[in-house]
Amino acid sequence: SRFYASEPPLLPLLFRDRRAVTRAFVNNYFMVGYAPVGVDMGFERVDDHRYRTRDTMEITRDAVEWLKANKDERFFVFCNYNSPHEPWEPPPQFEKRVPPYPQGPGDYITRRYMAEAAKDDEALGVLLHTIDELGLRDETLVVVTADHGETLSSAHAGTLQLDKMPVRYHHAVSNYEETARIPILIAGPKVPADVAVKARVRNTDIAPTLLELEGLEVPAKMSGRSLLGLARGAQEPEARVVITEGRGTRAILWDKWRLLLREGPAKTTIHPDKTTTVAEELYDLVDDPGERYNLAPAKPELVAELRARLDAAQKRAP
């Protein structure tokens, strides 16, 4: 009861207040795992498809059937695909879409990762085609995004002391740009077409954007801000502060800098030939976009400033 009464309200609850039917089609333990205690993230129903390779097909089939049955309703639907994700088991036809080396990656797992992405890309096409078939294109908002990427570069290898989990080819114990930077695509009525927002934004900005597009009030306690102003060409006086969090890690992006802070066992990484313990990492994302060179030891004053900015942002203070 306290969870559902908390501020700001969950986005599905806000849409349910506007008489929208809400449904989630997922392969996501972090949603279905809460359902037995009554926490369904505000959706009227969460359909969880616990498969390995077939999850994308089952989620899409279920969502398409639901859309056809509810085409005359005002709806808010969440489809959460679990690919690309370990285990990487893409059907062969999608592996063929990945260009051969050197046009494409030579690394075996990276190639399968891209093939898994192609599998979900085709599923998105099926959902969009269904919306078109039902005549709903001109009145449906569509958002395509992700919760994270995967750490694929060999420079970020090793095993974290925390949970003894490998960093490369995983995401839970990584907080680098290749893992934390995600796509956000929004299309539909009232959304400026063919606009790329170059300013740095956050996934927390999605909910207030959708509320503004629907003509609804944005709760004061929402930490994000609508993207519509930026999409319409407005300039903001100060860049938005971006915070990313992982297991035992916090990071802030400010100007061209990324400060990554580690806590407890997350400080220690085990390599085949050595073990390193690092509490602070600082990267110049312009000169070093792959985050290969830790500048924290050489720039203690900048580290202190970014620490202060991170603490203030988490407290929602100037």
PDB file of C-alpha atoms in Angstrom:
ATOM      1  CA  SER A   1       0.000   0.000   0.000  1.00  0.00           C
ATOM      2  CA  ARG A   2       2.833   2.388   0.824  1.00  0.00           C
ATOM      3  CA  PHE A   3       4.552   1.556  -2.467  1.00  0.00           C
ATOM      4  CA  TYR A   4       1.496   2.405  -4.555  1.00  0.00           C
ATOM      5  CA  ALA A   5       0.756   5.518  -2.505  1.00  0.00           C
ATOM      6  CA  SER A   6       4.296   6.872  -2.946  1.00  0.00           C
ATOM      7  CA  GLU A   7       5.220   9.882  -5.052  1.00  0.00           C
ATOM      8  CA  PRO A   8       5.632  10.176  -7.945  1.00  0.00           C
ATOM      9  CA  PRO A   9       2.994   7.656  -9.048  1.00  0.00           C
ATOM     10  CA  LEU A  10       3.949   4.852 -11.420  1.00  0.00           C
ATOM     11  CA  LEU A  11       3.308   5.705 -15.065  1.00  0.00           C
ATOM     12  CA  PRO A  12       0.773   2.864 -15.636  1.00  0.00           C
ATOM     13  CA  LEU A  13      -1.243   4.103 -12.652  1.00  0.00           C
ATOM     14  CA  LEU A  14      -1.344   7.618 -14.080  1.00  0.00           C
ATOM     15  CA  PHE A  15      -2.650   6.266 -17.381  1.00  0.00           C
ATOM     16  CA  ARG A  16      -5.168   4.026 -15.613  1.00  0.00           C
ATOM     17  CA  ASP A  17      -6.532   7.177 -13.970  1.00  0.00           C
ATOM     18  CA  ARG A  18      -7.264   8.316 -17.542  1.00  0.00           C
ATOM     19  CA  ARG A  19      -9.201   5.103 -18.228  1.00  0.00           C
ATOM     20  CA  ALA A  20      -6.454   3.395 -20.198  1.00  0.00           C
ATOM     21  CA  VAL A  21      -6.162  -0.376 -19.994  1.00  0.00           C
ATOM     22  CA  THR A  22      -2.607  -1.406 -19.122  1.00  0.00           C
ATOM     23  CA  ARG A  23      -0.756  -4.617 -19.881  1.00  0.00           C
ATOM     24  CA  ALA A  24       2.840  -5.865 -19.825  1.00  0.00           C
ATOM     25  CA  PHE A  25       4.295  -8.669 -21.941  1.00  0.00           C
ATOM     26  CA  VAL A  26       7.760  -9.520 -20.670  1.00  0.00           C
ATOM     27  CA  ASN A  27      10.528 -11.989 -19.999  1.00  0.00           C
ATOM     28  CA  ASN A  28      11.646 -10.199 -16.860  1.00  0.00           C
ATOM     29  CA  TYR A  29      12.113 -11.842 -13.495  1.00  0.00           C
ATOM     30  CA  PHE A  30      12.402  -8.446 -11.833  1.00  0.00           C
ATOM     31  CA  MET A  31       8.776  -7.789 -12.710  1.00  0.00           C
ATOM     32  CA  VAL A  32       7.141 -11.178 -12.394  1.00  0.00           C
ATOM     33  CA  GLY A  33       9.178 -11.994  -9.282  1.00  0.00           C
ATOM     34  CA  TYR A  34       7.355  -9.257  -7.376  1.00  0.00           C
ATOM     35  CA  ALA A  35       3.881 -10.301  -8.511  1.00  0.00           C
ATOM     36  CA  PRO A  36       3.320 -12.976  -5.805  1.00  0.00           C
ATOM     37  CA  VAL A  37       3.440 -10.241  -3.165  1.00  0.00           C
ATOM     38  CA  GLY A  38       1.082  -8.034  -5.141  1.00  0.00           C
ATOM     39  CA  VAL A  39       3.605  -5.667  -6.723  1.00  0.00           C
ATOM     40  CA  ASP A  40       2.878  -5.603 -10.447  1.00  0.00           C
ATOM     41  CA  MET A  41       4.370  -2.166 -11.240  1.00  0.00           C
ATOM     42  CA  GLY A  42       0.892  -0.712 -11.706  1.00  0.00           C
ATOM     43  CA  PHE A  43      -0.109  -2.868 -14.667  1.00  0.00           C
ATOM     44  CA  GLU A  44      -3.461  -4.611 -14.583  1.00  0.00           C
ATOM     45  CA  ARG A  45      -1.693  -7.781 -15.655  1.00  0.00           C
ATOM     46  CA  VAL A  46       1.892  -8.884 -16.329  1.00  0.00           C
ATOM     47  CA  ASP A  47       2.319 -11.819 -18.758  1.00  0.00           C
ATOM     48  CA  ASP A  48       5.786 -13.339 -18.278  1.00  0.00           C
ATOM     49  CA  HIS A  49       7.207 -15.653 -20.960  1.00  0.00           C
ATOM     50  CA  ARG A  50      10.043 -17.649 -19.421  1.00  0.00           C
ATOM     51  CA  TYR A  51      11.840 -19.052 -22.440  1.00  0.00           C
ATOM     52  CA  ARG A  52      15.366 -18.913 -23.803  1.00  0.00           C
ATOM     53  CA  THR A  53      15.310 -18.579 -27.586  1.00  0.00           C
ATOM     54  CA  ARG A  54      11.518 -18.479 -28.031  1.00  0.00           C
ATOM     55  CA  ASP A  55      10.770 -15.629 -25.623  1.00  0.00           C
ATOM     56  CA  THR A  56      10.758 -12.948 -28.347  1.00  0.00           C
ATOM     57  CA  MET A  57       8.335 -14.948 -30.493  1.00  0.00           C
ATOM     58  CA  GLU A  58       5.975 -15.662 -27.578  1.00  0.00           C
ATOM     59  CA  ILE A  59       5.967 -12.068 -26.299  1.00  0.00           C
ATOM     60  CA  THR A  60       5.236 -10.751 -29.799  1.00  0.00           C
ATOM     61  CA  ARG A  61       2.479 -13.291 -30.486  1.00  0.00           C
ATOM     62  CA  ASP A  62       0.795 -12.547 -27.148  1.00  0.00           C
ATOM     63  CA  ALA A  63       1.068  -8.769 -27.584  1.00  0.00           C
ATOM     64  CA  VAL A  64      -0.296  -8.864 -31.154  1.00  0.00           C
ATOM     65  CA  GLU A  65      -3.320 -10.916 -30.078  1.00  0.00           C
ATOM     66  CA  TRP A  66      -3.983  -8.502 -27.217  1.00  0.00           C
ATOM     67  CA  LEU A  67      -3.686  -5.435 -29.451  1.00  0.00           C
ATOM     68  CA  LYS A  68      -6.173  -6.875 -31.920  1.00  0.00           C
ATOM     69  CA  ALA A  69      -8.639  -7.630 -29.121  1.00  0.00           C
ATOM     70  CA  ASN A  70      -8.236  -4.174 -27.525  1.00  0.00           C
ATOM     71  CA  LYS A  71      -7.857  -1.949 -30.587  1.00  0.00           C
ATOM     72  CA  ASP A  72     -10.917   0.105 -29.613  1.00  0.00           C
ATOM     73  CA  GLU A  73      -9.614   0.778 -26.086  1.00  0.00           C
ATOM     74  CA  ARG A  74      -7.306   3.482 -24.831  1.00  0.00           C
ATOM     75  CA  PHE A  75      -4.236   1.405 -23.897  1.00  0.00           C
ATOM     76  CA  PHE A  76      -0.734   1.512 -22.449  1.00  0.00           C
ATOM     77  CA  VAL A  77       1.278  -1.592 -23.370  1.00  0.00           C
ATOM     78  CA  PHE A  78       4.792  -2.509 -22.241  1.00  0.00           C
ATOM     79  CA  CYS A  79       6.705  -5.153 -24.253  1.00  0.00           C
ATOM     80  CA  ASN A  80      10.002  -6.091 -22.609  1.00  0.00           C
ATOM     81  CA  TYR A  81      12.188  -8.321 -24.771  1.00  0.00           C
ATOM     82  CA  ASN A  82      15.071 -10.107 -23.073  1.00  0.00           C
ATOM     83  CA  SER A  83      17.319 -10.395 -26.125  1.00  0.00           C
ATOM     84  CA  PRO A  84      20.080  -9.566 -26.822  1.00  0.00           C
ATOM     85  CA  HIS A  85      20.984 -11.223 -23.555  1.00  0.00           C
ATOM     86  CA  GLU A  86      22.799 -14.276 -22.295  1.00  0.00           C
ATOM     87  CA  PRO A  87      22.369 -17.042 -23.372  1.00  0.00           C
ATOM     88  CA  TRP A  88      23.142 -15.895 -26.909  1.00  0.00           C
ATOM     89  CA  GLU A  89      21.206 -18.349 -29.062  1.00  0.00           C
ATOM     90  CA  PRO A  90      20.024 -16.433 -32.145  1.00  0.00           C
ATOM     91  CA  PRO A  91      18.268 -18.359 -34.916  1.00  0.00           C
ATOM     92  CA  PRO A  92      20.638 -18.929 -37.871  1.00  0.00           C
ATOM     93  CA  GLN A  93      18.785 -16.550 -40.215  1.00  0.00           C
ATOM     94  CA  PHE A  94      19.671 -13.627 -37.957  1.00  0.00           C
ATOM     95  CA  GLU A  95      23.328 -14.597 -37.674  1.00  0.00           C
ATOM     96  CA  LYS A  96      23.488 -14.340 -41.469  1.00  0.00           C
ATOM     97  CA  ARG A  97      22.492 -10.665 -41.255  1.00  0.00           C
ATOM     98  CA  VAL A  98      25.679  -9.702 -39.376  1.00  0.00           C
ATOM     99  CA  PRO A  99      28.341  -8.595 -41.900  1.00  0.00           C
ATOM    100  CA  PRO A 100      31.470 -10.784 -42.038  1.00  0.00           C
ATOM    101  CA  TYR A 101      34.732  -9.555 -40.566  1.00  0.00           C
ATOM    102  CA  PRO A 102      36.220  -6.973 -41.153  1.00  0.00           C
ATOM    103  CA  GLN A 103      32.966  -5.189 -42.109  1.00  0.00           C
ATOM    104  CA  GLY A 104      31.407  -6.668 -38.973  1.00  0.00           C
ATOM    105  CA  PRO A 105      32.919  -7.792 -35.667  1.00  0.00           C
ATOM    106  CA  GLY A 106      35.232 -10.782 -35.628  1.00  0.00           C
ATOM    107  CA  ASP A 107      34.450 -11.665 -32.039  1.00  0.00           C
ATOM    108  CA  TYR A 108      32.120 -14.678 -31.814  1.00  0.00           C
ATOM    109  CA  ILE A 109      29.964 -13.497 -28.898  1.00  0.00           C
ATOM    110  CA  THR A 110      29.644  -9.963 -30.260  1.00  0.00           C
ATOM    111  CA  ARG A 111      28.374 -11.362 -33.540  1.00  0.00           C
ATOM    112  CA  ARG A 112      25.761 -13.463 -31.726  1.00  0.00           C
ATOM    113  CA  TYR A 113      24.822 -10.436 -29.636  1.00  0.00           C
ATOM    114  CA  MET A 114      24.130  -8.460 -32.826  1.00  0.00           C
ATOM    115  CA  ALA A 115      22.137 -11.386 -34.243  1.00  0.00           C
ATOM    116  CA  GLU A 116      19.996 -11.412 -31.078  1.00  0.00           C
ATOM    117  CA  ALA A 117      19.403  -7.688 -31.625  1.00  0.00           C
ATOM    118  CA  ALA A 118      18.273  -8.432 -35.182  1.00  0.00           C
ATOM    119  CA  LYS A 119      15.782 -10.966 -33.817  1.00  0.00           C
ATOM    120  CA  ASP A 120      14.183  -8.347 -31.577  1.00  0.00           C
ATOM    121  CA  ASP A 121      14.356  -5.742 -34.325  1.00  0.00           C
ATOM    122  CA  GLU A 122      12.175  -7.989 -36.485  1.00  0.00           C
ATOM    123  CA  ALA A 123       9.747  -8.392 -33.563  1.00  0.00           C
ATOM    124  CA  LEU A 124       9.434  -4.612 -33.248  1.00  0.00           C
ATOM    125  CA  GLY A 125       8.581  -4.536 -36.934  1.00  0.00           C
ATOM    126  CA  VAL A 126       5.766  -7.029 -36.332  1.00  0.00           C
ATOM    127  CA  LEU A 127       4.336  -4.855 -33.530  1.00  0.00           C
ATOM    128  CA  LEU A 128       4.502  -1.697 -35.660  1.00  0.00           C
ATOM    129  CA  HIS A 129       2.965  -3.505 -38.621  1.00  0.00           C
ATOM    130  CA  THR A 130       0.109  -4.624 -36.360  1.00  0.00           C
ATOM    131  CA  ILE A 131      -0.513  -1.043 -35.260  1.00  0.00           C
ATOM    132  CA  ASP A 132      -0.668  -0.034 -38.936  1.00  0.00           C
ATOM    133  CA  GLU A 133      -3.011  -2.908 -39.820  1.00  0.00           C
ATOM    134  CA  LEU A 134      -5.368  -1.863 -37.030  1.00  0.00           C
ATOM    135  CA  GLY A 135      -5.421   1.726 -38.315  1.00  0.00           C
ATOM    136  CA  LEU A 136      -3.877   3.071 -35.099  1.00  0.00           C
ATOM    137  CA  ARG A 137      -0.699   4.687 -36.413  1.00  0.00           C
ATOM    138  CA  ASP A 138      -1.978   8.266 -36.218  1.00  0.00           C
ATOM    139  CA  GLU A 139      -3.144   7.930 -32.617  1.00  0.00           C
ATOM    140  CA  THR A 140      -0.464   5.735 -31.033  1.00  0.00           C
ATOM    141  CA  LEU A 141       2.714   6.847 -29.288  1.00  0.00           C
ATOM    142  CA  VAL A 142       5.596   4.408 -29.648  1.00  0.00           C
ATOM    143  CA  VAL A 143       8.736   4.402 -27.507  1.00  0.00           C
ATOM    144  CA  VAL A 144      11.696   2.129 -28.206  1.00  0.00           C
ATOM    145  CA  THR A 145      14.396   2.041 -25.552  1.00  0.00           C
ATOM    146  CA  ALA A 146      16.508  -0.333 -23.457  1.00  0.00           C
ATOM    147  CA  ASP A 147      17.547  -0.804 -19.857  1.00  0.00           C
ATOM    148  CA  HIS A 148      21.228  -1.315 -20.667  1.00  0.00           C
ATOM    149  CA  GLY A 149      23.717  -2.548 -23.230  1.00  0.00           C
ATOM    150  CA  GLU A 150      26.406  -5.179 -22.803  1.00  0.00           C
ATOM    151  CA  THR A 151      30.087  -4.742 -22.016  1.00  0.00           C
ATOM    152  CA  LEU A 152      31.767  -6.142 -25.120  1.00  0.00           C
ATOM    153  CA  SER A 153      35.220  -4.532 -25.295  1.00  0.00           C
ATOM    154  CA  SER A 154      38.302  -6.523 -24.301  1.00  0.00           C
ATOM    155  CA  ALA A 155      39.629  -3.462 -22.451  1.00  0.00           C
ATOM    156  CA  HIS A 156      36.918  -3.961 -19.823  1.00  0.00           C
ATOM    157  CA  ALA A 157      37.667  -7.593 -19.077  1.00  0.00           C
ATOM    158  CA  GLY A 158      38.345  -9.250 -15.741  1.00  0.00           C
ATOM    159  CA  THR A 159      36.187 -10.628 -12.947  1.00  0.00           C
ATOM    160  CA  LEU A 160      34.771  -8.369 -10.266  1.00  0.00           C
ATOM    161  CA  GLN A 161      35.297  -9.425  -6.669  1.00  0.00           C
ATOM    162  CA  LEU A 162      31.617  -8.600  -6.166  1.00  0.00           C
ATOM    163  CA  ASP A 163      29.655 -11.798  -6.950  1.00  0.00           C
ATOM    164  CA  LYS A 164      32.702 -13.169  -8.820  1.00  0.00           C
ATOM    165  CA  MET A 165      31.014 -12.072 -12.046  1.00  0.00           C
ATOM    166  CA  PRO A 166      32.919 -11.465 -15.309  1.00  0.00           C
ATOM    167  CA  VAL A 167      32.766  -7.863 -16.529  1.00  0.00           C
ATOM    168  CA  ARG A 168      33.088  -8.568 -20.254  1.00  0.00           C
ATOM    169  CA  TYR A 169      30.010 -10.018 -21.987  1.00  0.00           C
ATOM    170  CA  HIS A 170      27.860  -9.027 -19.019  1.00  0.00           C
ATOM    171  CA  HIS A 171      26.264  -5.851 -17.674  1.00  0.00           C
ATOM    172  CA  ALA A 172      25.392  -6.255 -13.985  1.00  0.00           C
ATOM    173  CA  VAL A 173      28.821  -5.268 -12.673  1.00  0.00           C
ATOM    174  CA  SER A 174      29.743  -2.759 -15.372  1.00  0.00           C
ATOM    175  CA  ASN A 175      28.926   0.929 -15.499  1.00  0.00           C
ATOM    176  CA  TYR A 176      30.788   2.089 -18.602  1.00  0.00           C
ATOM    177  CA  GLU A 177      29.344   4.010 -21.532  1.00  0.00           C
ATOM    178  CA  GLU A 178      29.127   0.908 -23.718  1.00  0.00           C
ATOM    179  CA  THR A 179      26.805  -0.604 -21.111  1.00  0.00           C
ATOM    180  CA  ALA A 180      24.957   2.423 -19.762  1.00  0.00           C
ATOM    181  CA  ARG A 181      24.311   4.400 -22.973  1.00  0.00           C
ATOM    182  CA  ILE A 182      20.954   3.413 -24.479  1.00  0.00           C
ATOM    183  CA  PRO A 183      18.749   4.421 -27.414  1.00  0.00           C
ATOM    184  CA  ILE A 184      15.557   6.410 -26.877  1.00  0.00           C
ATOM    185  CA  LEU A 185      13.249   6.702 -29.891  1.00  0.00           C
ATOM    186  CA  ILE A 186       9.808   8.302 -29.628  1.00  0.00           C
ATOM    187  CA  ALA A 187       7.330   8.556 -32.502  1.00  0.00           C
ATOM    188  CA  GLY A 188       3.667   9.393 -32.839  1.00  0.00           C
ATOM    189  CA  PRO A 189       1.188  12.263 -32.785  1.00  0.00           C
ATOM    190  CA  LYS A 190       2.562  15.620 -31.596  1.00  0.00           C
ATOM    191  CA  VAL A 191       6.143  14.300 -31.758  1.00  0.00           C
ATOM    192  CA  PRO A 192       8.426  16.330 -34.095  1.00  0.00           C
ATOM    193  CA  ALA A 193       9.389  14.033 -36.975  1.00  0.00           C
ATOM    194  CA  ASP A 194      12.955  13.190 -38.009  1.00  0.00           C
ATOM    195  CA  VAL A 195      14.556  15.108 -35.151  1.00  0.00           C
ATOM    196  CA  ALA A 196      17.698  13.915 -33.368  1.00  0.00           C
ATOM    197  CA  VAL A 197      18.154  15.449 -29.930  1.00  0.00           C
ATOM    198  CA  LYS A 198      21.897  15.913 -29.535  1.00  0.00           C
ATOM    199  CA  ALA A 199      21.768  17.110 -25.953  1.00  0.00           C
ATOM    200  CA  ARG A 200      22.464  14.492 -23.294  1.00  0.00           C
ATOM    201  CA  VAL A 201      19.241  13.116 -21.813  1.00  0.00           C
ATOM    202  CA  ARG A 202      18.172  10.344 -19.427  1.00  0.00           C
ATOM    203  CA  ASN A 203      15.723   7.446 -19.456  1.00  0.00           C
ATOM    204  CA  THR A 204      14.026   9.146 -16.496  1.00  0.00           C
ATOM    205  CA  ASP A 205      12.978  11.809 -19.039  1.00  0.00           C
ATOM    206  CA  ILE A 206      10.715   9.341 -20.887  1.00  0.00           C
ATOM    207  CA  ALA A 207       7.813   9.348 -18.399  1.00  0.00           C
ATOM    208  CA  PRO A 208       7.391  13.152 -18.231  1.00  0.00           C
ATOM    209  CA  THR A 209       7.667  13.306 -22.033  1.00  0.00           C
ATOM    210  CA  LEU A 210       4.777  10.873 -22.445  1.00  0.00           C
ATOM    211  CA  LEU A 211       2.695  12.721 -19.859  1.00  0.00           C
ATOM    212  CA  GLU A 212       3.235  16.052 -21.647  1.00  0.00           C
ATOM    213  CA  LEU A 213       2.319  14.482 -24.989  1.00  0.00           C
ATOM    214  CA  GLU A 214      -0.893  13.172 -23.401  1.00  0.00           C
ATOM    215  CA  GLY A 215      -1.683  16.605 -21.946  1.00  0.00           C
ATOM    216  CA  LEU A 216      -1.292  15.355 -18.375  1.00  0.00           C
ATOM    217  CA  GLU A 217       0.328  17.120 -15.451  1.00  0.00           C
ATOM    218  CA  VAL A 218       3.849  15.940 -14.630  1.00  0.00           C
ATOM    219  CA  PRO A 219       4.158  15.142 -10.896  1.00  0.00           C
ATOM    220  CA  ALA A 220       6.591  17.484  -9.161  1.00  0.00           C
ATOM    221  CA  LYS A 221       8.608  14.613  -7.699  1.00  0.00           C
ATOM    222  CA  MET A 222       9.460  13.062 -11.062  1.00  0.00           C
ATOM    223  CA  SER A 223      13.223  13.372 -11.436  1.00  0.00           C
ATOM    224  CA  GLY A 224      13.144  13.542 -15.246  1.00  0.00           C
ATOM    225  CA  ARG A 225      12.143  16.392 -17.548  1.00  0.00           C
ATOM    226  CA  SER A 226      10.192  16.246 -20.792  1.00  0.00           C
ATOM    227  CA  LEU A 227      12.189  15.976 -24.013  1.00  0.00           C
ATOM    228  CA  LEU A 228       9.681  17.884 -26.131  1.00  0.00           C
ATOM    229  CA  GLY A 229      11.348  21.256 -25.687  1.00  0.00           C
ATOM    230  CA  LEU A 230      14.681  19.887 -26.895  1.00  0.00           C
ATOM    231  CA  ALA A 231      12.959  18.077 -29.767  1.00  0.00           C
ATOM    232  CA  ARG A 232      11.364  21.377 -30.835  1.00  0.00           C
ATOM    233  CA  GLY A 233      14.731  23.135 -30.912  1.00  0.00           C
ATOM    234  CA  ALA A 234      14.784  24.802 -27.500  1.00  0.00           C
ATOM    235  CA  GLN A 235      18.153  25.365 -25.863  1.00  0.00           C
ATOM    236  CA  GLU A 236      18.561  24.676 -22.162  1.00  0.00           C
ATOM    237  CA  PRO A 237      20.864  26.934 -20.108  1.00  0.00           C
ATOM    238  CA  GLU A 238      22.624  23.980 -18.496  1.00  0.00           C
ATOM    239  CA  ALA A 239      23.152  20.389 -19.597  1.00  0.00           C
ATOM    240  CA  ARG A 240      21.109  17.726 -17.814  1.00  0.00           C
ATOM    241  CA  VAL A 241      22.979  15.772 -15.175  1.00  0.00           C
ATOM    242  CA  VAL A 242      23.147  12.078 -16.016  1.00  0.00           C
ATOM    243  CA  ILE A 243      23.570   9.508 -13.253  1.00  0.00           C
ATOM    244  CA  THR A 244      24.006   5.791 -13.866  1.00  0.00           C
ATOM    245  CA  GLU A 245      24.037   3.103 -11.222  1.00  0.00           C
ATOM    246  CA  GLY A 246      25.171  -0.512 -11.180  1.00  0.00           C
ATOM    247  CA  ARG A 247      26.037  -3.104  -8.586  1.00  0.00           C
ATOM    248  CA  GLY A 248      28.367  -1.361  -6.180  1.00  0.00           C
ATOM    249  CA  THR A 249      28.941   1.547  -8.576  1.00  0.00           C
ATOM    250  CA  ARG A 250      27.669   5.062  -9.233  1.00  0.00           C
ATOM    251  CA  ALA A 251      28.650   7.354 -12.096  1.00  0.00           C
ATOM    252  CA  ILE A 252      27.989  10.902 -13.274  1.00  0.00           C
ATOM    253  CA  LEU A 253      28.328  12.406 -16.748  1.00  0.00           C
ATOM    254  CA  TRP A 254      29.105  16.103 -16.705  1.00  0.00           C
ATOM    255  CA  ASP A 255      30.437  18.123 -19.617  1.00  0.00           C
ATOM    256  CA  LYS A 256      32.906  15.753 -21.313  1.00  0.00           C
ATOM    257  CA  TRP A 257      33.728  13.864 -18.127  1.00  0.00           C
ATOM    258  CA  ARG A 258      32.527  10.620 -16.634  1.00  0.00           C
ATOM    259  CA  LEU A 259      33.323   9.883 -12.989  1.00  0.00           C
ATOM    260  CA  LEU A 260      32.776   6.292 -11.883  1.00  0.00           C
ATOM    261  CA  LEU A 261      32.824   5.510  -8.145  1.00  0.00           C
ATOM    262  CA  ARG A 262      33.172   2.000  -6.763  1.00  0.00           C
ATOM    263  CA  GLU A 263      32.223   0.719  -3.329  1.00  0.00           C
ATOM    264  CA  GLY A 264      33.171  -2.373  -1.321  1.00  0.00           C
ATOM    265  CA  PRO A 265      33.998  -5.519  -3.349  1.00  0.00           C
ATOM    266  CA  ALA A 266      33.163  -3.653  -6.577  1.00  0.00           C
ATOM    267  CA  LYS A 267      36.525  -1.874  -6.221  1.00  0.00           C
ATOM    268  CA  THR A 268      38.481  -5.047  -6.935  1.00  0.00           C
ATOM    269  CA  THR A 269      38.879  -6.634 -10.373  1.00  0.00           C
ATOM    270  CA  ILE A 270      40.666  -9.945 -10.848  1.00  0.00           C
ATOM    271  CA  HIS A 271      42.666 -10.401 -14.069  1.00  0.00           C
ATOM    272  CA  PRO A 272      44.600 -13.503 -15.197  1.00  0.00           C
ATOM    273  CA  ASP A 273      47.931 -11.839 -14.344  1.00  0.00           C
ATOM    274  CA  LYS A 274      47.018  -9.363 -11.597  1.00  0.00           C
ATOM    275  CA  THR A 275      44.377  -8.001  -9.238  1.00  0.00           C
ATOM    276  CA  THR A 276      43.545  -4.271  -9.198  1.00  0.00           C
ATOM    277  CA  THR A 277      41.667  -2.252  -6.579  1.00  0.00           C
ATOM    278  CA  VAL A 278      40.318   1.123  -7.746  1.00  0.00           C
ATOM    279  CA  ALA A 279      37.754   3.332  -6.007  1.00  0.00           C
ATOM    280  CA  GLU A 280      37.568   6.178  -8.548  1.00  0.00           C
ATOM    281  CA  GLU A 281      37.743   6.278 -12.342  1.00  0.00           C
ATOM    282  CA  LEU A 282      37.667   9.456 -14.418  1.00  0.00           C
ATOM    283  CA  TYR A 283      37.389   9.462 -18.216  1.00  0.00           C
ATOM    284  CA  ASP A 284      37.481  12.129 -20.906  1.00  0.00           C
ATOM    285  CA  LEU A 285      34.706  10.969 -23.250  1.00  0.00           C
ATOM    286  CA  VAL A 286      35.862  13.257 -26.073  1.00  0.00           C
ATOM    287  CA  ASP A 287      39.499  12.178 -26.235  1.00  0.00           C
ATOM    288  CA  ASP A 288      38.909   8.696 -24.832  1.00  0.00           C
ATOM    289  CA  PRO A 289      35.381   7.529 -25.787  1.00  0.00           C
ATOM    290  CA  GLY A 290      36.275   3.899 -25.065  1.00  0.00           C
ATOM    291  CA  GLU A 291      37.146   4.775 -21.434  1.00  0.00           C
ATOM    292  CA  ARG A 292      40.598   3.202 -21.556  1.00  0.00           C
ATOM    293  CA  TYR A 293      42.618   5.759 -19.538  1.00  0.00           C
ATOM    294  CA  ASN A 294      41.729   6.510 -15.928  1.00  0.00           C
ATOM    295  CA  LEU A 295      42.606  10.155 -15.234  1.00  0.00           C
ATOM    296  CA  ALA A 296      41.418  10.203 -11.607  1.00  0.00           C
ATOM    297  CA  PRO A 297      44.914  10.049 -10.032  1.00  0.00           C
ATOM    298  CA  ALA A 298      46.055  13.018 -12.144  1.00  0.00           C
ATOM    299  CA  LYS A 299      42.960  15.219 -11.571  1.00  0.00           C
ATOM    300  CA  PRO A 300      41.966  15.050  -7.872  1.00  0.00           C
ATOM    301  CA  GLU A 301      40.290  18.494  -7.911  1.00  0.00           C
ATOM    302  CA  LEU A 302      38.046  17.539 -10.816  1.00  0.00           C
ATOM    303  CA  VAL A 303      37.191  14.250  -9.082  1.00  0.00           C
ATOM    304  CA  ALA A 304      36.195  16.190  -5.954  1.00  0.00           C
ATOM    305  CA  GLU A 305      34.001  18.550  -7.997  1.00  0.00           C
ATOM    306  CA  LEU A 306      32.253  15.709  -9.801  1.00  0.00           C
ATOM    307  CA  ARG A 307      31.730  13.849  -6.515  1.00  0.00           C
ATOM    308  CA  ALA A 308      29.997  16.956  -5.170  1.00  0.00           C
ATOM    309  CA  ARG A 309      27.849  17.235  -8.305  1.00  0.00           C
ATOM    310  CA  LEU A 310      26.886  13.551  -8.039  1.00  0.00           C
ATOM    311  CA  ASP A 311      25.912  13.858  -4.370  1.00  0.00           C
ATOM    312  CA  ALA A 312      23.888  17.005  -5.068  1.00  0.00           C
ATOM    313  CA  ALA A 313      22.109  15.452  -8.019  1.00  0.00           C
ATOM    314  CA  GLN A 314      21.125  12.404  -5.997  1.00  0.00           C
ATOM    315  CA  LYS A 315      19.695  14.725  -3.354  1.00  0.00           C
ATOM    316  CA  ARG A 316      18.016  16.804  -6.100  1.00  0.00           C
ATOM    317  CA  ALA A 317      19.887  19.849  -4.840  1.00  0.00           C
ATOM    318  CA  PRO A 318      21.702  22.541  -6.881  1.00  0.00           C
TER     319      PRO A 318
END
